[in-house]
Coordinates of N, CA and C in Angstrom, one line a residue:
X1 N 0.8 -1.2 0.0 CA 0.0 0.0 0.0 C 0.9 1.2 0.0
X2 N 2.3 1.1 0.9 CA 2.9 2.3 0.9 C 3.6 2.9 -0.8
X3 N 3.7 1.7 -1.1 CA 4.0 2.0 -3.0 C 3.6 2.3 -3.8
X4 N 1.6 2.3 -3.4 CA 1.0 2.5 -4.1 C 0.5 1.7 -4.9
X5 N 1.1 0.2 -4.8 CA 0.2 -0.6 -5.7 C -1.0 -1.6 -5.5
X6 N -1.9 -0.3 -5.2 CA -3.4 -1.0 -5.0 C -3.7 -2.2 -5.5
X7 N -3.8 -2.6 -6.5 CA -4.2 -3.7 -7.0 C -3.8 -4.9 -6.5
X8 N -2.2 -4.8 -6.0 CA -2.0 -5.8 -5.9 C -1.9 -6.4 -4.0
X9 N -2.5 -5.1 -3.5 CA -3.4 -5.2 -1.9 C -4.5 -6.1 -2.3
X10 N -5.1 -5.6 -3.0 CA -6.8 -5.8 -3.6 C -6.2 -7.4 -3.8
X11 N -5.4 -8.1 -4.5 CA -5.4 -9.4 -4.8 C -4.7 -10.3 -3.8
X12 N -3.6 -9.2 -3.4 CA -3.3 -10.2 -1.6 C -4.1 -10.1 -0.6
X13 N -4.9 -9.2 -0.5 CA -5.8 -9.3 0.3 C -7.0 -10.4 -0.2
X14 N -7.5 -10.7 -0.7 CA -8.6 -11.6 -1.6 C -7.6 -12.9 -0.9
X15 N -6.7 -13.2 -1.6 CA -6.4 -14.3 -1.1 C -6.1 -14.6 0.2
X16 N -6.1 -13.6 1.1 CA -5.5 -14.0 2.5 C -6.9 -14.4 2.7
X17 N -7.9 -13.7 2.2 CA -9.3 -14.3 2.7 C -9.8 -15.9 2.7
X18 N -9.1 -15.9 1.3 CA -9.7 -17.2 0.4 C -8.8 -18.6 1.3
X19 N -7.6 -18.1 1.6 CA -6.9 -18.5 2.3 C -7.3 -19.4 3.9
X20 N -7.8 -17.8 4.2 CA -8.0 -18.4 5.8 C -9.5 -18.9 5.6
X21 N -10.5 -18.5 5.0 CA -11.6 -19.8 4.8 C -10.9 -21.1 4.7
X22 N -10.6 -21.5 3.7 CA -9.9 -22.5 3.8 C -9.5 -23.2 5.2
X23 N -9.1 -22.7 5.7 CA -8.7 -23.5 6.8 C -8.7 -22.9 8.4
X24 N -10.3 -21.9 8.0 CA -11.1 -21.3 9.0 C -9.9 -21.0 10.2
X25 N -9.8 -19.7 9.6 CA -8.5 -19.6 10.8 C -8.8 -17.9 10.6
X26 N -9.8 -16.8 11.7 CA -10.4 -16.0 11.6 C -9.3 -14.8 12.2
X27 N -8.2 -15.0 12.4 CA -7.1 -14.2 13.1 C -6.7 -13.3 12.1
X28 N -6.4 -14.5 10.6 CA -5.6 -13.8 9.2 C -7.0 -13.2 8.9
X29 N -8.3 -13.7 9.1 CA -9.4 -12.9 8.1 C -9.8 -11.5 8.8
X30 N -9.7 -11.7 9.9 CA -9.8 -10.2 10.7 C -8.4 -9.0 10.0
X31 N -7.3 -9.8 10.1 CA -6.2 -8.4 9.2 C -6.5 -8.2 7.9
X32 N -7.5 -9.5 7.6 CA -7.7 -8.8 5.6 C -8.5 -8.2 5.3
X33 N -9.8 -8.0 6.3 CA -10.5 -7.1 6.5 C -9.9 -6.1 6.4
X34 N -9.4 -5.5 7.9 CA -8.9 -4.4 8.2 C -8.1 -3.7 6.9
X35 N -7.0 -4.8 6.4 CA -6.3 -4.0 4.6 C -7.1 -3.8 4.1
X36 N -7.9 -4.8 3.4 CA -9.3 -4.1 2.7 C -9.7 -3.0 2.8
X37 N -10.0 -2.5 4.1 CA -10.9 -1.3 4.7 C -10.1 0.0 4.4
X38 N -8.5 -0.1 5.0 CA -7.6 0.5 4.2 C -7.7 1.0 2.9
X39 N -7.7 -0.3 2.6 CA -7.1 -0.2 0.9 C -8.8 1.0 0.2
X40 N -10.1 0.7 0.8 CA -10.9 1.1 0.7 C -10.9 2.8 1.0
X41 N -10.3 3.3 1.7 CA -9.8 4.4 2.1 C -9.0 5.1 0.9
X42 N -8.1 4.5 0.8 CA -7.0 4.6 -0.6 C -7.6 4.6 -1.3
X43 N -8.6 3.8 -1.7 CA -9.3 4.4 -3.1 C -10.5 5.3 -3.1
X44 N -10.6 5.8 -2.3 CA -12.0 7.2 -2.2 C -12.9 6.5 -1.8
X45 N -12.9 5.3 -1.6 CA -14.3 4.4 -1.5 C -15.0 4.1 0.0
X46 N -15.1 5.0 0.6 CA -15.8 5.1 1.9 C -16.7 3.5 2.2
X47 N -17.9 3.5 1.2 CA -18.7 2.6 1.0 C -17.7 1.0 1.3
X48 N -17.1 0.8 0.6 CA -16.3 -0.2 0.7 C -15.6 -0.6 1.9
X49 N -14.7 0.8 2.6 CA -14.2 0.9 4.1 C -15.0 0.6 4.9
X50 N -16.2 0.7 5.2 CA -17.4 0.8 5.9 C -17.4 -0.7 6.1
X51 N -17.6 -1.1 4.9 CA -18.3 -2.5 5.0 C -16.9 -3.6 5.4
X52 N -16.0 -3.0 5.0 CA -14.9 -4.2 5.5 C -14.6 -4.1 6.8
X53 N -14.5 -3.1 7.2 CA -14.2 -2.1 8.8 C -15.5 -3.1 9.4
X54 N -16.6 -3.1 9.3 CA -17.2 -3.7 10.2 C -17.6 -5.0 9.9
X55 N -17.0 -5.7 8.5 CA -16.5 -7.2 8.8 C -15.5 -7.5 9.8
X56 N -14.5 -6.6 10.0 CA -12.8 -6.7 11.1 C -13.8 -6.8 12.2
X57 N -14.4 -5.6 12.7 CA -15.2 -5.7 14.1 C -16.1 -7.0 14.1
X58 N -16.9 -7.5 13.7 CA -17.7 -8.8 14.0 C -16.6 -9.9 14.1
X59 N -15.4 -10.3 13.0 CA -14.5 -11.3 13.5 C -13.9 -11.2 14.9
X60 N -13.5 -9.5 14.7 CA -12.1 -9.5 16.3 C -13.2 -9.6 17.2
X61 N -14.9 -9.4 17.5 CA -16.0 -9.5 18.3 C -15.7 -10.5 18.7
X62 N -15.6 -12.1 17.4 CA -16.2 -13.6 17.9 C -14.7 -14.0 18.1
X63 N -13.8 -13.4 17.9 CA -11.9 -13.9 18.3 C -12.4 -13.7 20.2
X64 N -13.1 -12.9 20.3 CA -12.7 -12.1 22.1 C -11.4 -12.0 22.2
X65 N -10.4 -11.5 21.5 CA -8.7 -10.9 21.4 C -9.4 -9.4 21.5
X66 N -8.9 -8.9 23.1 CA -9.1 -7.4 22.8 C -8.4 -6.7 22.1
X67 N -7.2 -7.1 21.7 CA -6.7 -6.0 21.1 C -6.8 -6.5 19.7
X68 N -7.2 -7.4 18.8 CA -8.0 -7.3 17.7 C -9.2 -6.3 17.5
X69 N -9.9 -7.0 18.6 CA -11.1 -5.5 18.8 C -10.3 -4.3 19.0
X70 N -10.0 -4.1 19.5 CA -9.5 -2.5 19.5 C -9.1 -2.1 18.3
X71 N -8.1 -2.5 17.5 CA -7.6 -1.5 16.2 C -8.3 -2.1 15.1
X72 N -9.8 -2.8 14.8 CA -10.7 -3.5 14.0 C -11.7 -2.1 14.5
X73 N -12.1 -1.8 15.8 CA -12.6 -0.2 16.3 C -12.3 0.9 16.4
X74 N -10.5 0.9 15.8 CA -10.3 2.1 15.6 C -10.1 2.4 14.1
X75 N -10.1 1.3 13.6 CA -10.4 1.4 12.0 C -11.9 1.9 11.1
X76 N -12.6 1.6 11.8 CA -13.8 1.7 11.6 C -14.8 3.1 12.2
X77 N -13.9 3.5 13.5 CA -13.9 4.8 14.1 C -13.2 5.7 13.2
X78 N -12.2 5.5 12.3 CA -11.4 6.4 11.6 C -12.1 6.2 10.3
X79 N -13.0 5.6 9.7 CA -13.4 5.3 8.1 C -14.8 6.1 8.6
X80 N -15.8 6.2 10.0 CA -16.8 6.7 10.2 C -16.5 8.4 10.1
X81 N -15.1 8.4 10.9 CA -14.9 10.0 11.0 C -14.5 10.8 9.6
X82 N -14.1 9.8 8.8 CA -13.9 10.5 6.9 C -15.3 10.5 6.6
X83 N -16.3 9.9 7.4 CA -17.9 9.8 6.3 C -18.4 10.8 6.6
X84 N -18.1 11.4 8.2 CA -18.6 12.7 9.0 C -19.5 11.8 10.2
X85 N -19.2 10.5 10.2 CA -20.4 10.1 11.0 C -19.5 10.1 12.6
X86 N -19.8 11.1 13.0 CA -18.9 11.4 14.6 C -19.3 10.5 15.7
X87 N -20.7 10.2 15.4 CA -21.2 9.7 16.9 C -20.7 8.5 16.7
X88 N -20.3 8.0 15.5 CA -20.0 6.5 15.5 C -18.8 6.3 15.6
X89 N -18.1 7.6 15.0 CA -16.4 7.7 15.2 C -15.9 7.8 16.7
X90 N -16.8 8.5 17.4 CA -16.8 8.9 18.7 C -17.0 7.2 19.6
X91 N -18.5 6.6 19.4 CA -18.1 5.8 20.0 C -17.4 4.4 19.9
X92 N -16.9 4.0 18.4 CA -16.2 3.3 18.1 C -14.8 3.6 18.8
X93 N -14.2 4.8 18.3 CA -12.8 4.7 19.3 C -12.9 4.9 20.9
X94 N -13.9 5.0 21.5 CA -13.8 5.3 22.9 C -13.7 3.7 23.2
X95 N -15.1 2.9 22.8 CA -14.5 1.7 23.2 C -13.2 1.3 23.0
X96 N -12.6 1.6 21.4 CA -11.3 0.7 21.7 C -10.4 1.0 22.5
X97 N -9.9 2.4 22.9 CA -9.4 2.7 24.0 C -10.0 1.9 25.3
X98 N -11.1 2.0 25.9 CA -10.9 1.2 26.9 C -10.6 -0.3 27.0
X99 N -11.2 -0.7 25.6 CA -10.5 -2.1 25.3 C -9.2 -2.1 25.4
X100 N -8.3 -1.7 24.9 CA -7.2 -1.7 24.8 C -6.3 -1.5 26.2
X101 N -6.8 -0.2 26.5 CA -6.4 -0.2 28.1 C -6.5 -0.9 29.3
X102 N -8.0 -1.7 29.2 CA -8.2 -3.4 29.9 C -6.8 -4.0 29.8
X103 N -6.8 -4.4 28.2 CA -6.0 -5.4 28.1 C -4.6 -5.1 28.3
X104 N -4.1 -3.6 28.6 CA -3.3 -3.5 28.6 C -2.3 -3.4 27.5
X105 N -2.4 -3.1 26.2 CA -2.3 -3.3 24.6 C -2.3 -1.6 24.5
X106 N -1.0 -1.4 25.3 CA -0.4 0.1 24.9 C -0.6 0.9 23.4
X107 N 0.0 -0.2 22.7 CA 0.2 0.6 21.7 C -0.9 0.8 20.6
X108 N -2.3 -0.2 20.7 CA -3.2 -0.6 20.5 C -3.9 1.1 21.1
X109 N -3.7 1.2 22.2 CA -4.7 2.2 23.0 C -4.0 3.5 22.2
X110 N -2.7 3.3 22.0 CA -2.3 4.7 21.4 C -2.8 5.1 20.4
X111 N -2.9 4.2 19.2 CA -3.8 4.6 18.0 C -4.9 4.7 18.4
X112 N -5.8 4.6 18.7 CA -7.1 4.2 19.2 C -7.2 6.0 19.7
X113 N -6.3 6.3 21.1 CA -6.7 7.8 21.3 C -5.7 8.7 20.5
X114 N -5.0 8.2 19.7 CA -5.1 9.6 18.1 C -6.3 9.9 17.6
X115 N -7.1 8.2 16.6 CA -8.1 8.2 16.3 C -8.9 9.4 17.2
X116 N -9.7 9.2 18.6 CA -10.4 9.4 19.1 C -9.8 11.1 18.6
X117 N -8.4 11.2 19.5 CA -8.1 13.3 19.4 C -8.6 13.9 17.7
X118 N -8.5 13.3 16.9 CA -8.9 13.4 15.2 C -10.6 14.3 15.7
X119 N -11.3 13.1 16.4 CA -13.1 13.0 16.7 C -12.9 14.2 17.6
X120 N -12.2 14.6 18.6 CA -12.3 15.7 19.3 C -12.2 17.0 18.3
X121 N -11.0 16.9 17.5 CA -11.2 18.2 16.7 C -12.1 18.2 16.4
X122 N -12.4 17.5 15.9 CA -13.8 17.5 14.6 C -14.8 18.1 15.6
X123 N -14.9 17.7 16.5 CA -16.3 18.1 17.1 C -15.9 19.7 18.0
X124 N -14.7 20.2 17.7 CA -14.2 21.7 18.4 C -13.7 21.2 19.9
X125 N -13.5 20.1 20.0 CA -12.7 20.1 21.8 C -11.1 19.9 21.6
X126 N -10.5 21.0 21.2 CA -8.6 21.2 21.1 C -8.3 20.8 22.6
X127 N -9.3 21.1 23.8 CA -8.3 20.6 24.8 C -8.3 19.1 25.0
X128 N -9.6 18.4 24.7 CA -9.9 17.0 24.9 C -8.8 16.0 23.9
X129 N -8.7 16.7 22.8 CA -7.9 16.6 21.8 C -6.3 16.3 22.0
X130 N -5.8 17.6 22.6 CA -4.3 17.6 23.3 C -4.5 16.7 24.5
X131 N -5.3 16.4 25.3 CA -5.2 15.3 26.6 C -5.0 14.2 25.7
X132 N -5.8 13.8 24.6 CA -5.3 12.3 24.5 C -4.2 12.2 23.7
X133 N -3.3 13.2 23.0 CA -2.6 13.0 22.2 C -1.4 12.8 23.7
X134 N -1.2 13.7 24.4 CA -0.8 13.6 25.5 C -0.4 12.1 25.7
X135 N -1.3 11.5 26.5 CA -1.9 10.2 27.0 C -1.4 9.2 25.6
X136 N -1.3 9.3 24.5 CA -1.1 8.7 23.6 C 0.7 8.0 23.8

């Protein structure tokens, strides 16, 4: 993705899917989500982010790995906040922060309250904003 060669996201991701069906192993399908949702991002395609972002969240749900849930929630918290939908950006990353903080999954919680300081600007709280980048 950092090269720019979408397509060829688009076809390793497909396969990591086709992949872990295969041999029902929901750990690799929850990260091909998540690229997906990315890669969905990269291409202007909100619609697409959306729907793979909250394929990530229902697998890392049925994994119970919090810190799958957490950056599956802050993916989806960051694809809601490009749509403008705040309340969902808002409460998608609050959970995964405290998910992540549960479990203890530092660096998990750090993305998680960037995400979230992003939802504060957006909504005019610069100080709520600088606390979590702080805390980050």
């Amino acid at each position: 993705m950092v090269t720019g060669d979408l397509d060829l996201v688009d076809r390793a991701s497909r396969e990591v899917l086709r992949r872990s069906a295969l041999i029902d192993y929901d750990p690799h399908r929850c990260w091909a989500y998540l690229v997906r949702a990315r890669l969905g991002e990269e291409r202007g395609d909100l619609a697409a982010a959306t729907a793979e972002s909250r394929l990530a969240v229902a697998v890392a749900r049925d994994l119970d790995l919090a810190h799958y849930l957490s950056f599956a929630l802050a993916r989806s918290g960051r694809v809601a906040l490009l749509r403008g939908d705040l309340a969902h950006a808002d409460a998608a990353l609050t959970e995964a922060v405290a998910l992540a903080d549960t479990a203890g999954a530092a660096w998990f919680a750090a993305v998680a309250r960037v995400g979230l300081a992003d939802v504060r600007c957006s909504q005019g709280d610069l100080s709520g904003a600088r606390a979590l980048l702080r805390q980050a």
